[in-house]
Amino acid sequence: MSTLTSIGNASSGSAPSDAGRDRALRLRGVTWLVWRQHRAAYWTLLIGGVVATAVIVYQRQGLVTYLEGYGYPGDLKEGWEHQAPTMALLRAVSVPLNYLPVLIGVFIGAPLLAADLENGTAKLVSTQSTSRVRWLTTKLGVTALIVGVSTAAVAAAFTWWWSPAKSSNFFLHWADKEVFDNSGPMLTALSLFTLFGGVAIGMLLRRMLLSMVVTMGFAVVVQVVWAYSRMSLANSVTITTRDGMQSPQPEMPDAAYEVDTSYLTSSGDLLGQSTCQSLSEKATEACAAKKSIVGWSVEYIPVSQMASMQWLGASILLALTAAVAAFIVLRGRKRVV
C-alpha cells in the first residue's frame, strides 16, 4: 500500500522543501486511494453542485429585481404572481432536485462497495497493511463529505432563491415536496440516507447491477414513506367559529397548510363537510339543528413551523443514517470479502 500512495521519490530531483510542500498538497494513504478510485463520481458531484448553486444564485437575483417593483422586501402588491418570470423556472428546477437523493443512492451508494466485492478489489485491499475498518470508514467518510457539501450548497441556494416568495401559494407551497424536501437540511439528509442505504444493499448483495436495481426500489420507498409522514412532524393549530354552518369559514394565515376543515357541533365533535349537503335550504337547516352544528373548525399548519419540521425530520433521517453506517462498519469488520 505504501508504494501505491507514496508521493515523489528520490530521483525526482526536487529539493526537500519542494517535496514536503508537494506532500502537504496531496492526499495520501487510503484517502488518496479512495479518491483515485471514485474521482469521476466525486468530481461530478462537486462540479454539478457548483454549477447548480451558481445558476440558482443568478436566478434569485432576477427574482428579487422583479419583486422590488412590487414592494419587496416589504408587503408585495397584488398581482405579482401572475407575471413573475422566474417562478415557473423555480418549479422547473425544484422537480429534478427531488430525484437527486435517488440518483445518489443508485449511482454512488450501491456501487461503492458492491463493485469492489464483485471485481475482487475488496479482497486485494484486505491483503494490504490497511485494516478493513479504516478502508470502510475512509470510503464512507469521503463519500459522505462530498455528498453532504454538494447537496448542502444546492439546498442553501435553493432556500435563498425561494424565500422572497415563501408567502405565496401560487406556484409552490412550502409544504410541497418540491420546496420542503429541497430546502433547509432536508436535501442533504435524504441524500445521505439513500447513499448509506445503497452502500448497505451493495454490501449484502455483492453484485453491482443487482444492488443498483434494489437501491432504486429502496430510494423510491423512502420518498413515498417520507411524503406520507412529512406533515406529521408539525403541531397543528385549530381555529373555530360558532356562528352557524352558513357562516364563512375562519380564515387561515397566509401560506398556511390546511390539514382539515370540518363542521363543529355544540358538544365539540367534528363532522365532515359532506354532512347536510345536497339538501334544500330548509332541509339543510333542519339537518344542522338535528346534528347540533354550531360553526366551523379549521386545522392548519403555519409556515412558521417549516424550519422546525425540517430539522426534526433531518435529525430522524440522520439518526437512521448513522445506524446504517454502524451496521456497515460492524459487518465489514467481520466479513467484507
CSV table of C-alpha atoms in Angstrom, one decimal:
chain,number,residue,atom,x,y,z
A,1,MET,CA,0.0,0.0,0.0
A,2,SER,CA,2.8,2.4,0.7
A,3,THR,CA,4.1,2.0,-2.8
A,4,LEU,CA,0.7,3.0,-4.2
A,5,THR,CA,0.5,6.1,-2.1
A,6,SER,CA,4.0,7.4,-2.0
A,7,ILE,CA,4.3,10.9,-3.3
A,8,GLY,CA,7.5,11.7,-5.2
A,9,ASN,CA,10.8,9.9,-5.0
A,10,ALA,CA,14.5,10.5,-4.6
A,11,SER,CA,15.1,10.5,-8.3
A,12,SER,CA,12.7,13.4,-9.0
A,13,GLY,CA,15.5,15.9,-8.3
A,14,SER,CA,13.2,18.1,-6.2
A,15,ALA,CA,14.5,19.9,-3.2
A,16,PRO,CA,13.5,18.6,0.2
A,17,SER,CA,11.3,21.7,0.8
A,18,ASP,CA,9.5,21.2,-2.5
A,19,ALA,CA,8.9,17.6,-1.7
A,20,GLY,CA,7.5,18.4,1.7
A,21,ARG,CA,5.2,21.1,0.2
A,22,ASP,CA,4.1,18.6,-2.5
A,23,ARG,CA,3.2,16.0,0.1
A,24,ALA,CA,1.2,18.6,2.0
A,25,LEU,CA,-0.9,19.5,-1.1
A,26,ARG,CA,-1.7,15.9,-2.0
A,27,LEU,CA,-4.0,13.2,-0.5
A,28,ARG,CA,-2.1,10.3,0.9
A,29,GLY,CA,-2.7,6.7,2.0
A,30,VAL,CA,-6.2,5.2,1.9
A,31,THR,CA,-7.8,8.6,1.3
A,32,TRP,CA,-5.8,9.0,-1.9
A,33,LEU,CA,-6.7,5.5,-3.0
A,34,VAL,CA,-10.4,6.1,-2.4
A,35,TRP,CA,-10.4,9.5,-4.2
A,36,ARG,CA,-8.5,7.9,-7.1
A,37,GLN,CA,-10.9,5.1,-7.4
A,38,HIS,CA,-14.1,7.2,-7.3
A,39,ARG,CA,-12.8,10.5,-8.6
A,40,ALA,CA,-15.2,10.6,-11.6
A,41,ALA,CA,-18.3,10.4,-9.3
A,42,TYR,CA,-16.8,12.9,-6.8
A,43,TRP,CA,-15.9,15.4,-9.5
A,44,THR,CA,-19.4,15.1,-11.0
A,45,LEU,CA,-21.0,15.8,-7.6
A,46,LEU,CA,-18.7,18.7,-6.9
A,47,ILE,CA,-18.8,20.4,-10.3
A,48,GLY,CA,-22.6,19.7,-10.5
A,49,GLY,CA,-23.1,21.3,-7.1
A,50,VAL,CA,-21.0,24.4,-8.0
A,51,VAL,CA,-22.9,24.9,-11.4
A,52,ALA,CA,-26.3,24.4,-9.8
A,53,THR,CA,-25.6,26.7,-7.0
A,54,ALA,CA,-24.3,29.4,-9.3
A,55,VAL,CA,-27.3,29.1,-11.6
A,56,ILE,CA,-29.7,29.3,-8.6
A,57,VAL,CA,-27.9,32.4,-7.1
A,58,TYR,CA,-28.1,34.1,-10.5
A,59,GLN,CA,-31.8,33.4,-10.9
A,60,ARG,CA,-32.5,34.5,-7.3
A,61,GLN,CA,-31.1,37.9,-8.2
A,62,GLY,CA,-33.5,38.1,-11.1
A,63,LEU,CA,-36.5,37.3,-8.9
A,64,VAL,CA,-35.5,39.9,-6.3
A,65,THR,CA,-35.1,42.5,-9.0
A,66,TYR,CA,-38.6,41.7,-10.3
A,67,LEU,CA,-40.2,41.7,-6.8
A,68,GLU,CA,-38.6,45.1,-5.9
A,69,GLY,CA,-41.1,46.6,-8.4
A,70,TYR,CA,-43.9,45.2,-6.3
A,71,GLY,CA,-42.7,46.5,-2.9
A,72,TYR,CA,-40.1,43.8,-1.9
A,73,PRO,CA,-38.8,43.4,0.8
A,74,GLY,CA,-42.0,44.8,2.3
A,75,ASP,CA,-45.5,43.6,1.6
A,76,LEU,CA,-45.9,42.7,-2.0
A,77,LYS,CA,-48.6,44.3,-4.1
A,78,GLU,CA,-51.4,42.2,-5.6
A,79,GLY,CA,-50.8,40.6,-9.0
A,80,TRP,CA,-47.1,39.9,-8.8
A,81,GLU,CA,-47.6,36.2,-9.0
A,82,HIS,CA,-49.2,36.3,-12.4
A,83,GLN,CA,-46.2,37.9,-14.1
A,84,ALA,CA,-43.2,36.7,-12.1
A,85,PRO,CA,-40.7,35.5,-14.8
A,86,THR,CA,-38.6,33.2,-12.6
A,87,MET,CA,-41.3,31.5,-10.6
A,88,ALA,CA,-42.0,29.0,-13.3
A,89,LEU,CA,-38.3,28.3,-13.5
A,90,LEU,CA,-38.3,27.8,-9.7
A,91,ARG,CA,-40.7,24.9,-10.2
A,92,ALA,CA,-38.8,23.6,-13.2
A,93,VAL,CA,-35.6,23.4,-11.1
A,94,SER,CA,-37.3,22.0,-8.0
A,95,VAL,CA,-38.7,18.9,-9.7
A,96,PRO,CA,-35.4,17.4,-10.8
A,97,LEU,CA,-33.8,18.2,-7.4
A,98,ASN,CA,-36.4,15.8,-5.9
A,99,TYR,CA,-34.7,12.9,-7.8
A,100,LEU,CA,-31.2,13.8,-6.6
A,101,PRO,CA,-31.3,11.6,-3.5
A,102,VAL,CA,-32.5,8.7,-5.6
A,103,LEU,CA,-29.7,9.2,-8.2
A,104,ILE,CA,-27.1,9.4,-5.4
A,105,GLY,CA,-28.2,6.2,-3.8
A,106,VAL,CA,-28.4,4.3,-7.1
A,107,PHE,CA,-25.2,5.5,-8.9
A,108,ILE,CA,-22.9,6.3,-6.0
A,109,GLY,CA,-24.1,4.4,-2.9
A,110,ALA,CA,-24.9,1.0,-4.5
A,111,PRO,CA,-21.7,0.6,-6.4
A,112,LEU,CA,-19.4,1.9,-3.7
A,113,LEU,CA,-18.8,-1.5,-2.1
A,114,ALA,CA,-20.7,-3.8,-4.5
A,115,ALA,CA,-18.3,-3.1,-7.3
A,116,ASP,CA,-15.2,-3.8,-5.1
A,117,LEU,CA,-16.8,-7.0,-3.9
A,118,GLU,CA,-17.7,-8.2,-7.3
A,119,ASN,CA,-14.4,-7.5,-9.1
A,120,GLY,CA,-12.2,-8.6,-6.3
A,121,THR,CA,-10.8,-5.2,-5.3
A,122,ALA,CA,-12.0,-5.6,-1.7
A,123,LYS,CA,-10.0,-8.9,-1.4
A,124,LEU,CA,-6.9,-7.2,-2.7
A,125,VAL,CA,-7.3,-4.3,-0.2
A,126,SER,CA,-7.7,-6.8,2.7
A,127,THR,CA,-4.2,-8.2,1.9
A,128,GLN,CA,-2.6,-4.8,2.5
A,129,SER,CA,-1.5,-3.3,5.7
A,130,THR,CA,-4.6,-1.1,6.0
A,131,SER,CA,-7.4,-2.6,8.1
A,132,ARG,CA,-10.8,-3.3,6.8
A,133,VAL,CA,-12.4,-0.8,9.2
A,134,ARG,CA,-10.1,2.0,8.1
A,135,TRP,CA,-10.8,1.2,4.4
A,136,LEU,CA,-14.5,1.2,5.0
A,137,THR,CA,-14.6,4.3,7.2
A,138,THR,CA,-12.5,6.2,4.7
A,139,LYS,CA,-14.7,5.2,1.8
A,140,LEU,CA,-17.9,6.1,3.7
A,141,GLY,CA,-16.4,9.3,5.2
A,142,VAL,CA,-15.0,10.8,2.0
A,143,THR,CA,-18.2,10.0,0.0
A,144,ALA,CA,-20.5,11.3,2.7
A,145,LEU,CA,-18.4,14.5,3.0
A,146,ILE,CA,-18.6,15.2,-0.8
A,147,VAL,CA,-22.3,14.3,-1.0
A,148,GLY,CA,-23.0,16.5,2.1
A,149,VAL,CA,-21.1,19.5,0.9
A,150,SER,CA,-22.6,19.4,-2.6
A,151,THR,CA,-26.2,18.9,-1.5
A,152,ALA,CA,-26.0,21.4,1.3
A,153,ALA,CA,-24.7,24.1,-1.1
A,154,VAL,CA,-27.5,23.5,-3.5
A,155,ALA,CA,-30.2,23.4,-0.8
A,156,ALA,CA,-28.9,26.6,0.8
A,157,ALA,CA,-29.0,28.4,-2.6
A,158,PHE,CA,-32.5,27.0,-3.3
A,159,THR,CA,-33.8,28.1,0.1
A,160,TRP,CA,-32.4,31.6,-0.6
A,161,TRP,CA,-34.0,31.7,-4.0
A,162,TRP,CA,-37.4,30.6,-2.8
A,163,SER,CA,-37.5,32.7,0.4
A,164,PRO,CA,-38.7,36.0,-1.2
A,165,ALA,CA,-41.9,34.2,-2.4
A,166,LYS,CA,-42.5,32.0,0.6
A,167,SER,CA,-45.7,33.8,1.5
A,168,SER,CA,-47.3,32.8,-1.9
A,169,ASN,CA,-49.1,29.6,-2.8
A,170,PHE,CA,-49.4,30.5,-6.4
A,171,PHE,CA,-46.5,28.4,-7.8
A,172,LEU,CA,-45.0,26.5,-4.9
A,173,HIS,CA,-46.4,25.9,-1.5
A,174,TRP,CA,-43.9,25.4,1.3
A,175,ALA,CA,-45.5,22.0,2.2
A,176,ASP,CA,-45.0,20.7,-1.3
A,177,LYS,CA,-42.2,18.2,-1.7
A,178,GLU,CA,-40.6,20.5,-4.4
A,179,VAL,CA,-39.9,23.1,-1.6
A,180,PHE,CA,-39.9,21.2,1.6
A,181,ASP,CA,-37.5,18.4,0.5
A,182,ASN,CA,-35.2,20.7,-1.4
A,183,SER,CA,-34.6,23.4,1.2
A,184,GLY,CA,-33.0,23.6,4.6
A,185,PRO,CA,-31.3,20.4,5.8
A,186,MET,CA,-33.7,18.0,4.0
A,187,LEU,CA,-32.0,17.5,0.7
A,188,THR,CA,-28.8,16.6,2.4
A,189,ALA,CA,-30.5,14.3,5.0
A,190,LEU,CA,-32.4,12.4,2.3
A,191,SER,CA,-29.3,12.1,0.1
A,192,LEU,CA,-27.1,10.8,2.9
A,193,PHE,CA,-29.8,8.3,4.0
A,194,THR,CA,-30.3,6.9,0.5
A,195,LEU,CA,-26.5,6.9,0.0
A,196,PHE,CA,-25.8,4.7,3.0
A,197,GLY,CA,-28.8,2.6,2.3
A,198,GLY,CA,-27.4,1.9,-1.2
A,199,VAL,CA,-24.0,1.1,0.3
A,200,ALA,CA,-25.6,-1.4,2.8
A,201,ILE,CA,-27.6,-3.0,0.0
A,202,GLY,CA,-24.4,-3.3,-2.1
A,203,MET,CA,-22.5,-4.9,0.7
A,204,LEU,CA,-25.2,-7.5,1.3
A,205,LEU,CA,-25.9,-8.4,-2.4
A,206,ARG,CA,-22.3,-8.1,-3.6
A,207,ARG,CA,-23.4,-7.5,-7.2
A,208,MET,CA,-23.3,-4.0,-8.6
A,209,LEU,CA,-26.1,-4.1,-11.2
A,210,LEU,CA,-28.5,-6.0,-8.8
A,211,SER,CA,-27.6,-3.6,-6.0
A,212,MET,CA,-28.4,-0.6,-8.1
A,213,VAL,CA,-31.8,-2.0,-9.1
A,214,VAL,CA,-32.7,-2.9,-5.5
A,215,THR,CA,-31.4,0.5,-4.3
A,216,MET,CA,-33.7,2.2,-6.8
A,217,GLY,CA,-36.7,0.5,-5.2
A,218,PHE,CA,-35.4,1.3,-1.7
A,219,ALA,CA,-35.0,5.0,-2.6
A,220,VAL,CA,-38.5,5.2,-4.1
A,221,VAL,CA,-40.0,3.6,-1.0
A,222,VAL,CA,-38.1,6.2,1.2
A,223,GLN,CA,-39.6,9.0,-0.9
A,224,VAL,CA,-43.1,7.6,-0.6
A,225,VAL,CA,-42.9,7.0,3.1
A,226,TRP,CA,-41.4,10.4,3.7
A,227,ALA,CA,-44.1,12.1,1.7
A,228,TYR,CA,-46.8,10.5,3.8
A,229,SER,CA,-45.1,11.2,7.1
A,230,ARG,CA,-43.7,14.7,6.5
A,231,MET,CA,-46.7,16.7,7.8
A,232,SER,CA,-47.0,14.6,11.0
A,233,LEU,CA,-43.9,16.4,12.3
A,234,ALA,CA,-45.9,19.5,12.9
A,235,ASN,CA,-48.0,20.7,15.8
A,236,SER,CA,-51.2,21.8,14.0
A,237,VAL,CA,-53.3,24.8,15.1
A,238,THR,CA,-57.1,24.8,15.2
A,239,ILE,CA,-59.4,27.8,14.8
A,240,THR,CA,-63.2,27.6,15.2
A,241,THR,CA,-66.4,29.7,14.7
A,242,ARG,CA,-69.7,29.3,16.4
A,243,ASP,CA,-71.9,31.4,14.1
A,244,GLY,CA,-73.7,28.5,12.4
A,245,MET,CA,-72.9,26.4,9.4
A,246,GLN,CA,-73.9,29.2,7.0
A,247,SER,CA,-71.2,31.5,8.4
A,248,PRO,CA,-67.9,31.9,6.5
A,249,GLN,CA,-65.1,29.6,7.3
A,250,PRO,CA,-62.4,31.1,9.5
A,251,GLU,CA,-59.5,32.5,7.6
A,252,MET,CA,-56.1,30.9,7.9
A,253,PRO,CA,-52.8,32.9,8.0
A,254,ASP,CA,-51.0,33.5,4.7
A,255,ALA,CA,-49.3,30.3,3.3
A,256,ALA,CA,-50.8,28.1,6.0
A,257,TYR,CA,-51.2,24.4,5.1
A,258,GLU,CA,-54.8,23.3,5.6
A,259,VAL,CA,-55.0,19.9,7.4
A,260,ASP,CA,-58.7,19.6,7.7
A,261,THR,CA,-61.9,21.6,7.6
A,262,SER,CA,-65.0,20.3,9.4
A,263,TYR,CA,-68.3,21.3,10.9
A,264,LEU,CA,-68.2,21.9,14.7
A,265,THR,CA,-71.1,20.7,16.9
A,266,SER,CA,-72.2,22.1,20.3
A,267,SER,CA,-70.5,19.1,22.0
A,268,GLY,CA,-67.2,19.7,20.3
A,269,ASP,CA,-67.4,16.9,17.9
A,270,LEU,CA,-66.3,17.3,14.2
A,271,LEU,CA,-68.4,16.4,11.2
A,272,GLY,CA,-67.2,16.1,7.6
A,273,GLN,CA,-68.1,18.8,5.1
A,274,SER,CA,-70.4,16.4,3.2
A,275,THR,CA,-72.8,16.4,6.2
A,276,CYS,CA,-76.1,18.0,5.3
A,277,GLN,CA,-75.0,18.7,1.7
A,278,SER,CA,-77.2,18.3,-1.4
A,279,LEU,CA,-80.3,19.3,0.5
A,280,SER,CA,-82.7,22.1,0.2
A,281,GLU,CA,-82.2,25.2,2.3
A,282,LYS,CA,-84.9,24.2,4.8
A,283,ALA,CA,-83.6,20.6,4.9
A,284,THR,CA,-80.1,21.8,5.4
A,285,GLU,CA,-81.1,24.0,8.4
A,286,ALA,CA,-83.1,21.1,9.9
A,287,CYS,CA,-80.1,18.8,9.4
A,288,ALA,CA,-77.8,21.3,11.1
A,289,ALA,CA,-80.2,21.7,14.0
A,290,LYS,CA,-80.6,17.9,14.4
A,291,LYS,CA,-76.8,17.4,14.4
A,292,SER,CA,-76.2,20.4,16.7
A,293,ILE,CA,-73.9,22.1,14.2
A,294,VAL,CA,-72.8,25.5,15.5
A,295,GLY,CA,-69.9,26.5,13.3
A,296,TRP,CA,-66.6,25.6,11.6
A,297,SER,CA,-63.4,24.0,12.7
A,298,VAL,CA,-60.2,24.6,10.6
A,299,GLU,CA,-57.0,22.8,11.4
A,300,TYR,CA,-53.8,24.1,9.8
A,301,ILE,CA,-50.1,24.3,10.0
A,302,PRO,CA,-48.5,27.7,9.8
A,303,VAL,CA,-45.4,28.3,7.6
A,304,SER,CA,-43.5,29.4,10.8
A,305,GLN,CA,-43.3,25.7,11.7
A,306,MET,CA,-41.5,24.7,8.4
A,307,ALA,CA,-37.9,25.1,9.8
A,308,SER,CA,-38.6,23.1,13.0
A,309,MET,CA,-40.3,20.4,11.0
A,310,GLN,CA,-37.3,20.2,8.6
A,311,TRP,CA,-34.7,19.9,11.4
A,312,LEU,CA,-36.8,17.3,13.2
A,313,GLY,CA,-37.2,15.3,10.0
A,314,ALA,CA,-33.5,15.7,9.2
A,315,SER,CA,-32.5,14.6,12.7
A,316,ILE,CA,-34.5,11.4,12.3
A,317,LEU,CA,-33.1,10.6,8.9
A,318,LEU,CA,-29.5,11.3,10.0
A,319,ALA,CA,-30.0,9.1,13.1
A,320,LEU,CA,-31.1,6.3,10.7
A,321,THR,CA,-28.2,7.1,8.5
A,322,ALA,CA,-25.8,6.7,11.5
A,323,ALA,CA,-27.4,3.4,12.4
A,324,VAL,CA,-26.9,2.1,8.8
A,325,ALA,CA,-23.3,3.3,8.8
A,326,ALA,CA,-22.6,1.5,12.1
A,327,PHE,CA,-24.1,-1.7,10.6
A,328,ILE,CA,-21.9,-1.4,7.5
A,329,VAL,CA,-18.7,-0.9,9.6
A,330,LEU,CA,-19.5,-3.7,12.1
A,331,ARG,CA,-20.4,-6.2,9.4
A,332,GLY,CA,-17.4,-5.1,7.3
A,333,ARG,CA,-15.1,-5.6,10.3
A,334,LYS,CA,-16.1,-9.3,10.5
A,335,ARG,CA,-16.6,-10.1,6.8
A,336,VAL,CA,-16.3,-7.9,3.8
A,337,VAL,CA,-14.6,-10.1,1.2
